[in-house]
């Protein structure tokens, strides 16, 4: 049985990937032996605290690691090619934008303040859709993208500059530029972090609509499980450079098994009760400059077992779609219930 019966074709396959950075004479192990299959047409959310390796992992799909970062071992298989072996900018030019595009969290860093909105989208059209010939044809295509991302009066907006747009509108423009590249995979790196809650919901709803219209595969990067609750088909929970739990949205939201996933779900604001403090995860993630012994989350886990400090847990298969790395799934482990707040989540309309 496939990992996800709803999606039959693996479009991107990561195998035993390790990514390291050399910083001030020390080596930081940012991504640790990660494996993941991404299916065509799905929305998968990679979730975890800042510094967990989410962005580093997905930037490696586009050859965008910082100067000191490198893939030390493993594979990134896409369309018969191992992207982990790419060495030159020329190789990456055939992937970036036209195959895999990315939306960053701050749209102002993605837009040129000296060029009009229309010019910037048109540039992407001309570069990635050479079959569209002539100034008028390109302009009309830009108008259609502006309309698709919910920007009214595209003829007028075409001539305006980024500073004339609100934050939410600028993010819509960035999405339009990504669409103009005609990618197979769209990576959304914290796309709503800089926006208020109302605009966040609008942007996430827009991405859900565009995914269907353009037959996109979307990878969401976020520290907030609540943001992707209504749009993710699957969720991969990342901690200290490794995936600790992967499953469908229903698996992870309604039947979480790893203590770190319990902690993330307990941190959701809507779980707070009036007069009670919101849950926070005590402690800090381990240093990735050092070799991690046992379960990386053990020092922050009040219910950690002795073995958690001694041996890293294997990946246990809970179902055909649900896996987790925790000794609690070993038949010999004590049966621990998730926190009360997690059980109450079943009564919330989180998944709509």
CSV table of C-alpha atoms in Angstrom, one decimal:
chain,number,residue,atom,x,y,z
A,1,UNK,CA,0.0,0.0,0.0
A,2,UNK,CA,1.3,3.5,-0.8
A,3,UNK,CA,2.1,6.0,1.9
A,4,UNK,CA,-0.9,8.0,0.8
A,5,UNK,CA,-3.7,6.3,-1.2
A,6,UNK,CA,-5.1,9.6,-2.4
A,7,UNK,CA,-1.9,10.4,-4.4
A,8,UNK,CA,-0.3,7.7,-6.5
A,9,UNK,CA,2.7,9.3,-8.1
A,10,UNK,CA,5.8,10.3,-6.1
A,11,UNK,CA,7.0,13.6,-7.6
A,12,UNK,CA,9.9,14.3,-5.2
A,13,UNK,CA,11.8,11.7,-3.1
A,14,UNK,CA,14.3,12.5,-0.4
A,15,UNK,CA,16.4,9.6,0.8
A,16,UNK,CA,18.7,9.6,3.9
A,17,UNK,CA,19.5,13.3,3.4
A,18,UNK,CA,22.1,15.0,5.6
A,19,UNK,CA,22.9,18.7,5.3
A,20,UNK,CA,25.6,20.4,7.2
A,21,UNK,CA,27.0,23.9,7.7
A,22,UNK,CA,30.6,25.0,8.4
A,23,UNK,CA,30.4,27.9,10.8
A,24,UNK,CA,33.5,29.4,12.6
A,25,UNK,CA,35.4,26.2,12.3
A,26,UNK,CA,32.5,24.1,13.6
A,27,UNK,CA,30.1,21.8,11.8
A,28,UNK,CA,26.4,22.2,12.4
A,29,UNK,CA,24.3,19.1,11.4
A,30,UNK,CA,21.1,20.9,10.2
A,31,UNK,CA,19.3,18.0,8.6
A,32,UNK,CA,19.9,14.6,9.9
A,33,UNK,CA,19.3,11.5,7.8
A,34,UNK,CA,15.9,12.6,6.5
A,35,UNK,CA,13.7,10.6,4.1
A,36,UNK,CA,10.4,11.9,2.6
A,37,UNK,CA,8.2,11.2,-0.4
A,38,UNK,CA,6.1,14.1,-1.8
A,39,UNK,CA,3.2,13.0,-4.0
A,40,UNK,CA,2.0,14.8,-7.1
A,41,UNK,CA,-1.0,17.0,-6.4
A,42,UNK,CA,-0.8,16.9,-2.6
A,43,UNK,CA,-0.3,19.7,0.0
A,44,UNK,CA,2.2,18.6,2.6
A,45,UNK,CA,3.1,20.8,5.6
A,46,UNK,CA,6.5,20.6,7.2
A,47,UNK,CA,6.0,21.8,10.8
A,48,UNK,CA,8.4,22.6,13.6
A,49,UNK,CA,9.9,25.3,15.8
A,50,UNK,CA,12.4,27.8,14.4
A,51,UNK,CA,15.7,26.1,13.8
A,52,UNK,CA,14.3,22.7,13.3
A,53,UNK,CA,15.7,22.5,9.7
A,54,UNK,CA,12.4,23.0,7.8
A,55,UNK,CA,13.7,25.8,5.5
A,56,UNK,CA,17.1,24.3,5.1
A,57,UNK,CA,15.6,21.1,3.9
A,58,UNK,CA,13.3,22.7,1.3
A,59,UNK,CA,16.0,25.2,0.1
A,60,UNK,CA,18.1,22.2,-0.7
A,61,UNK,CA,15.5,21.3,-3.3
A,62,UNK,CA,16.3,24.5,-5.2
A,63,UNK,CA,20.1,24.7,-4.6
A,64,UNK,CA,19.6,27.7,-2.3
A,65,UNK,CA,21.7,26.7,0.7
A,66,UNK,CA,23.8,29.5,2.1
A,67,UNK,CA,27.4,29.6,1.1
A,68,UNK,CA,28.6,27.5,4.0
A,69,UNK,CA,25.9,24.8,3.7
A,70,UNK,CA,26.4,21.5,1.8
A,71,UNK,CA,24.7,18.2,1.3
A,72,UNK,CA,27.0,15.7,3.0
A,73,UNK,CA,25.1,12.6,1.9
A,74,UNK,CA,21.7,11.4,0.6
A,75,UNK,CA,19.5,11.9,-2.5
A,76,UNK,CA,16.9,14.3,-3.7
A,77,UNK,CA,15.2,12.6,-6.6
A,78,UNK,CA,13.1,14.6,-9.0
A,79,UNK,CA,12.1,13.6,-12.6
A,80,UNK,CA,14.9,11.0,-12.8
A,81,UNK,CA,17.6,13.4,-11.5
A,82,UNK,CA,19.4,13.5,-8.2
A,83,UNK,CA,19.3,17.2,-7.3
A,84,UNK,CA,21.8,16.5,-4.4
A,85,UNK,CA,24.5,16.0,-7.1
A,86,UNK,CA,24.0,19.3,-8.8
A,87,UNK,CA,27.1,21.4,-8.6
A,88,UNK,CA,26.6,24.4,-11.0
A,89,UNK,CA,24.2,27.3,-11.3
A,90,UNK,CA,23.5,26.2,-14.9
A,91,UNK,CA,22.1,22.9,-13.6
A,92,UNK,CA,19.9,24.6,-11.1
A,93,UNK,CA,18.5,27.1,-13.7
A,94,UNK,CA,16.6,24.3,-15.2
A,95,UNK,CA,14.9,23.6,-11.9
A,96,UNK,CA,14.3,26.9,-10.1
A,97,UNK,CA,11.1,28.5,-11.0
A,98,UNK,CA,10.1,26.4,-14.0
A,99,UNK,CA,10.0,23.2,-11.9
A,100,UNK,CA,10.2,24.2,-8.3
A,101,UNK,CA,9.2,27.7,-7.2
A,102,UNK,CA,9.3,29.3,-3.7
A,103,UNK,CA,7.3,31.9,-1.9
A,104,UNK,CA,9.1,33.6,1.0
A,105,UNK,CA,7.5,34.9,4.2
A,106,UNK,CA,8.4,38.6,3.5
A,107,UNK,CA,7.1,39.7,0.1
A,108,UNK,CA,9.2,42.9,0.1
A,109,UNK,CA,12.4,40.9,-0.1
A,110,UNK,CA,11.1,39.1,-3.2
A,111,UNK,CA,9.9,42.2,-5.1
A,112,UNK,CA,12.0,44.9,-6.8
A,113,UNK,CA,10.9,48.3,-5.5
A,114,UNK,CA,12.1,50.0,-8.7
A,115,UNK,CA,10.0,47.9,-11.1
A,116,UNK,CA,6.2,47.9,-11.5
A,117,UNK,CA,4.2,44.9,-10.4
A,118,UNK,CA,3.3,44.2,-14.0
A,119,UNK,CA,6.9,44.3,-15.2
A,120,UNK,CA,8.0,41.8,-12.5
A,121,UNK,CA,5.3,39.3,-13.4
A,122,UNK,CA,5.9,39.8,-17.1
A,123,UNK,CA,9.6,39.0,-16.7
A,124,UNK,CA,8.7,35.6,-15.2
A,125,UNK,CA,6.2,34.9,-18.1
A,126,UNK,CA,8.8,35.7,-20.7
A,127,UNK,CA,11.5,33.6,-19.0
A,128,UNK,CA,9.5,30.6,-18.2
A,129,UNK,CA,6.7,30.6,-20.9
A,130,UNK,CA,8.6,31.4,-24.2
A,131,UNK,CA,5.6,30.2,-26.2
A,132,UNK,CA,3.8,33.4,-25.3
A,133,UNK,CA,5.0,35.9,-27.9
A,134,UNK,CA,4.5,39.6,-28.1
A,135,UNK,CA,4.1,42.4,-25.6
A,136,UNK,CA,0.3,42.3,-25.7
A,137,UNK,CA,0.0,38.6,-25.2
A,138,UNK,CA,2.4,38.8,-22.2
A,139,UNK,CA,0.5,41.7,-20.7
A,140,UNK,CA,-2.8,39.8,-21.1
A,141,UNK,CA,-1.3,36.8,-19.4
A,142,UNK,CA,-0.1,39.0,-16.5
A,143,UNK,CA,-3.7,40.4,-16.2
A,144,UNK,CA,-5.0,36.9,-15.9
A,145,UNK,CA,-2.5,36.0,-13.1
A,146,UNK,CA,-3.4,39.2,-11.2
A,147,UNK,CA,-7.1,38.2,-11.4
A,148,UNK,CA,-6.4,34.7,-10.3
A,149,UNK,CA,-4.6,35.8,-7.2
A,150,UNK,CA,-7.5,38.1,-6.3
A,151,UNK,CA,-6.2,41.5,-7.4
A,152,UNK,CA,-8.9,43.6,-9.0
A,153,UNK,CA,-8.5,46.2,-11.7
A,154,UNK,CA,-5.4,44.5,-13.1
A,155,UNK,CA,-4.8,47.1,-15.8
A,156,UNK,CA,-4.3,49.8,-13.2
A,157,UNK,CA,-2.4,47.6,-10.8
A,158,UNK,CA,0.0,46.5,-13.5
A,159,UNK,CA,1.5,50.0,-13.6
A,160,UNK,CA,1.9,50.3,-9.8
A,161,UNK,CA,4.9,49.7,-7.6
A,162,UNK,CA,5.3,47.4,-4.6
A,163,UNK,CA,5.2,50.3,-2.1
A,164,UNK,CA,1.6,51.1,-3.3
A,165,UNK,CA,0.4,47.7,-2.2
A,166,UNK,CA,-0.5,46.4,1.3
A,167,UNK,CA,1.4,43.4,2.8
A,168,UNK,CA,-1.4,41.0,1.8
A,169,UNK,CA,-1.5,42.4,-1.7
A,170,UNK,CA,2.3,42.1,-2.1
A,171,UNK,CA,2.1,38.5,-1.1
A,172,UNK,CA,-0.5,37.9,-3.8
A,173,UNK,CA,1.8,39.5,-6.3
A,174,UNK,CA,4.6,37.1,-5.2
A,175,UNK,CA,2.2,34.2,-5.7
A,176,UNK,CA,1.4,35.5,-9.2
A,177,UNK,CA,5.1,35.6,-10.1
A,178,UNK,CA,5.5,32.0,-8.9
A,179,UNK,CA,2.5,30.9,-11.0
A,180,UNK,CA,4.0,32.7,-14.0
A,181,UNK,CA,7.0,30.3,-13.7
A,182,UNK,CA,4.6,27.4,-14.3
A,183,UNK,CA,6.1,25.2,-11.6
A,184,UNK,CA,5.3,21.6,-10.7
A,185,UNK,CA,6.1,22.2,-7.0
A,186,UNK,CA,5.4,25.3,-5.0
A,187,UNK,CA,7.2,25.7,-1.7
A,188,UNK,CA,5.6,28.2,0.7
A,189,UNK,CA,8.1,29.2,3.4
A,190,UNK,CA,6.0,30.7,6.2
A,191,UNK,CA,3.9,32.6,3.6
A,192,UNK,CA,1.6,34.3,6.1
A,193,UNK,CA,3.9,35.0,9.1
A,194,UNK,CA,4.1,38.7,8.3
A,195,UNK,CA,0.4,39.1,7.9
A,196,UNK,CA,-2.5,39.6,10.3
A,197,UNK,CA,-4.8,36.7,11.1
A,198,UNK,CA,-7.6,37.7,8.7
A,199,UNK,CA,-5.2,38.1,5.8
A,200,UNK,CA,-3.5,34.9,6.7
A,201,UNK,CA,-6.8,33.0,6.2
A,202,UNK,CA,-7.4,34.7,2.9
A,203,UNK,CA,-3.9,33.8,1.6
A,204,UNK,CA,-4.2,30.2,2.7
A,205,UNK,CA,-7.6,30.0,1.1
A,206,UNK,CA,-6.2,31.4,-2.1
A,207,UNK,CA,-3.4,28.9,-2.2
A,208,UNK,CA,-5.9,26.1,-1.8
A,209,UNK,CA,-7.9,27.4,-4.8
A,210,UNK,CA,-4.7,27.9,-7.0
A,211,UNK,CA,-3.5,24.4,-6.1
A,212,UNK,CA,-6.6,22.9,-7.7
A,213,UNK,CA,-6.7,25.3,-10.7
A,214,UNK,CA,-3.0,24.9,-11.6
A,215,UNK,CA,-2.5,21.3,-10.5
A,216,UNK,CA,0.2,22.2,-8.1
A,217,UNK,CA,2.0,20.2,-5.5
A,218,UNK,CA,2.5,22.4,-2.5
A,219,UNK,CA,5.0,22.1,0.4
A,220,UNK,CA,4.2,24.4,3.3
A,221,UNK,CA,6.8,25.4,5.8
A,222,UNK,CA,5.4,26.6,9.1
A,223,UNK,CA,6.0,26.7,12.9
A,224,UNK,CA,2.2,26.8,13.5
A,225,UNK,CA,0.1,23.7,13.0
A,226,UNK,CA,-3.1,25.8,13.1
A,227,UNK,CA,-2.2,27.7,9.9
A,228,UNK,CA,-2.2,24.6,7.8
A,229,UNK,CA,-5.1,22.7,9.5
A,230,UNK,CA,-7.5,23.4,6.7
A,231,UNK,CA,-5.2,23.0,3.7
A,232,UNK,CA,-2.7,20.2,4.4
A,233,UNK,CA,-3.3,16.7,3.1
A,234,UNK,CA,-0.3,15.4,5.1
A,235,UNK,CA,1.8,16.8,7.9
A,236,UNK,CA,5.5,16.1,8.6
A,237,UNK,CA,6.6,17.2,12.1
A,238,UNK,CA,10.3,18.1,12.2
A,239,UNK,CA,12.5,18.4,15.3
A,240,UNK,CA,16.2,19.0,15.5
A,241,UNK,CA,16.8,18.3,11.9
A,242,UNK,CA,14.7,15.1,11.7
A,243,UNK,CA,11.1,14.0,11.1
A,244,UNK,CA,9.6,12.7,14.3
A,245,UNK,CA,6.1,12.1,12.9
A,246,UNK,CA,4.5,11.9,9.4
A,247,UNK,CA,0.9,11.3,8.6
A,248,UNK,CA,-2.3,12.6,7.0
A,249,UNK,CA,-3.7,15.7,8.6
A,250,UNK,CA,-6.3,13.6,10.3
A,251,UNK,CA,-3.6,11.3,11.7
A,252,UNK,CA,-1.6,14.1,13.1
A,253,UNK,CA,-4.4,16.3,14.4
A,254,UNK,CA,-6.7,13.6,15.8
A,255,UNK,CA,-4.3,10.7,16.6
A,256,UNK,CA,-0.8,12.3,17.3
A,257,UNK,CA,1.7,9.8,18.8
A,258,UNK,CA,5.0,11.7,19.3
A,259,UNK,CA,5.3,13.8,22.5
A,260,UNK,CA,6.7,16.7,20.4
A,261,UNK,CA,3.5,16.7,18.3
A,262,UNK,CA,1.5,16.6,21.5
A,263,UNK,CA,3.4,19.7,22.6
A,264,UNK,CA,2.9,21.6,19.3
A,265,UNK,CA,-0.8,20.8,19.4
A,266,UNK,CA,-1.2,21.9,23.0
A,267,UNK,CA,0.5,25.2,22.1
A,268,UNK,CA,-2.3,26.1,19.7
A,269,UNK,CA,-4.1,29.2,21.0
A,270,UNK,CA,-7.6,27.8,20.6
A,271,UNK,CA,-6.8,25.1,23.1
A,272,UNK,CA,-6.4,27.7,25.9
A,273,UNK,CA,-9.2,27.8,28.4
A,274,UNK,CA,-10.3,31.1,29.9
A,275,UNK,CA,-8.3,31.9,33.0
A,276,UNK,CA,-5.6,29.3,32.2
A,277,UNK,CA,-2.1,30.0,30.9
A,278,UNK,CA,-1.4,28.9,27.3
A,279,UNK,CA,0.8,25.9,27.1
A,280,UNK,CA,4.5,26.5,26.2
A,281,UNK,CA,7.2,23.9,25.5
A,282,UNK,CA,9.8,24.1,28.3
A,283,UNK,CA,13.5,24.1,27.5
A,284,UNK,CA,15.3,24.6,24.2
A,285,UNK,CA,16.1,22.3,21.3
A,286,UNK,CA,19.5,20.5,21.4
A,287,UNK,CA,22.6,22.0,19.9
A,288,UNK,CA,23.1,20.7,16.3
A,289,UNK,CA,26.8,21.2,16.7
A,290,UNK,CA,26.9,18.2,18.9
A,291,UNK,CA,26.1,14.5,18.3
A,292,UNK,CA,22.6,13.9,19.6
A,293,UNK,CA,22.2,10.8,21.9
A,294,UNK,CA,18.9,9.1,22.1
A,295,UNK,CA,15.6,10.9,21.3
A,296,UNK,CA,16.4,14.5,20.6
A,297,UNK,CA,13.2,15.7,22.4
A,298,UNK,CA,13.9,13.7,25.5
A,299,UNK,CA,15.4,16.6,27.6
A,300,UNK,CA,12.2,18.6,27.0
A,301,UNK,CA,9.8,15.7,27.5
A,302,UNK,CA,8.4,15.4,31.0
A,303,UNK,CA,7.3,11.9,30.2
A,304,UNK,CA,10.5,10.7,28.7
A,305,UNK,CA,11.5,7.1,29.3
A,306,UNK,CA,15.0,6.0,30.4
A,307,UNK,CA,15.7,4.6,26.9
A,308,UNK,CA,14.9,8.0,25.3
A,309,UNK,CA,18.2,9.3,26.7
A,310,UNK,CA,20.2,6.2,25.6
A,311,UNK,CA,19.0,5.2,22.1
A,312,UNK,CA,17.4,7.0,19.2
A,313,UNK,CA,14.0,5.4,18.5
A,314,UNK,CA,13.3,3.7,15.2
A,315,UNK,CA,10.5,4.7,12.9
A,316,UNK,CA,7.3,2.8,13.9
A,317,UNK,CA,4.5,2.3,11.4
A,318,UNK,CA,1.2,3.1,13.0
A,319,UNK,CA,-0.8,2.7,9.8
A,320,UNK,CA,-0.1,2.8,6.0
A,321,UNK,CA,-0.2,6.6,6.2
A,322,UNK,CA,1.1,7.3,9.7
A,323,UNK,CA,4.6,6.9,11.2
A,324,UNK,CA,6.4,8.2,14.2
A,325,UNK,CA,9.8,7.9,15.9
A,326,UNK,CA,9.1,7.4,19.6
A,327,UNK,CA,9.8,4.6,22.0
A,328,UNK,CA,6.2,5.0,23.3
A,329,UNK,CA,5.2,2.9,20.2
A,330,UNK,CA,7.3,0.0,21.3
A,331,UNK,CA,5.1,-2.9,22.6
A,332,UNK,CA,7.2,-2.9,25.8
A,333,UNK,CA,6.6,0.8,26.5
A,334,UNK,CA,4.0,2.0,29.1
A,335,UNK,CA,0.7,3.1,27.7
A,336,UNK,CA,0.7,6.9,28.0
A,337,UNK,CA,-2.3,9.0,27.0
A,338,UNK,CA,-1.8,12.3,25.2
A,339,UNK,CA,-2.5,15.5,27.2
A,340,UNK,CA,-6.2,16.3,27.9
A,341,UNK,CA,-6.0,19.3,25.5
A,342,UNK,CA,-5.1,17.0,22.6
A,343,UNK,CA,-8.1,14.8,23.3
A,344,UNK,CA,-10.3,17.9,23.3
A,345,UNK,CA,-9.1,18.7,19.8
A,346,UNK,CA,-11.4,16.0,18.5
A,347,UNK,CA,-14.3,18.2,19.5
A,348,UNK,CA,-13.0,21.3,17.5
A,349,UNK,CA,-13.7,22.0,13.9
A,350,UNK,CA,-10.0,22.2,13.1
A,351,UNK,CA,-10.1,20.5,9.8
A,352,UNK,CA,-13.4,22.1,8.6
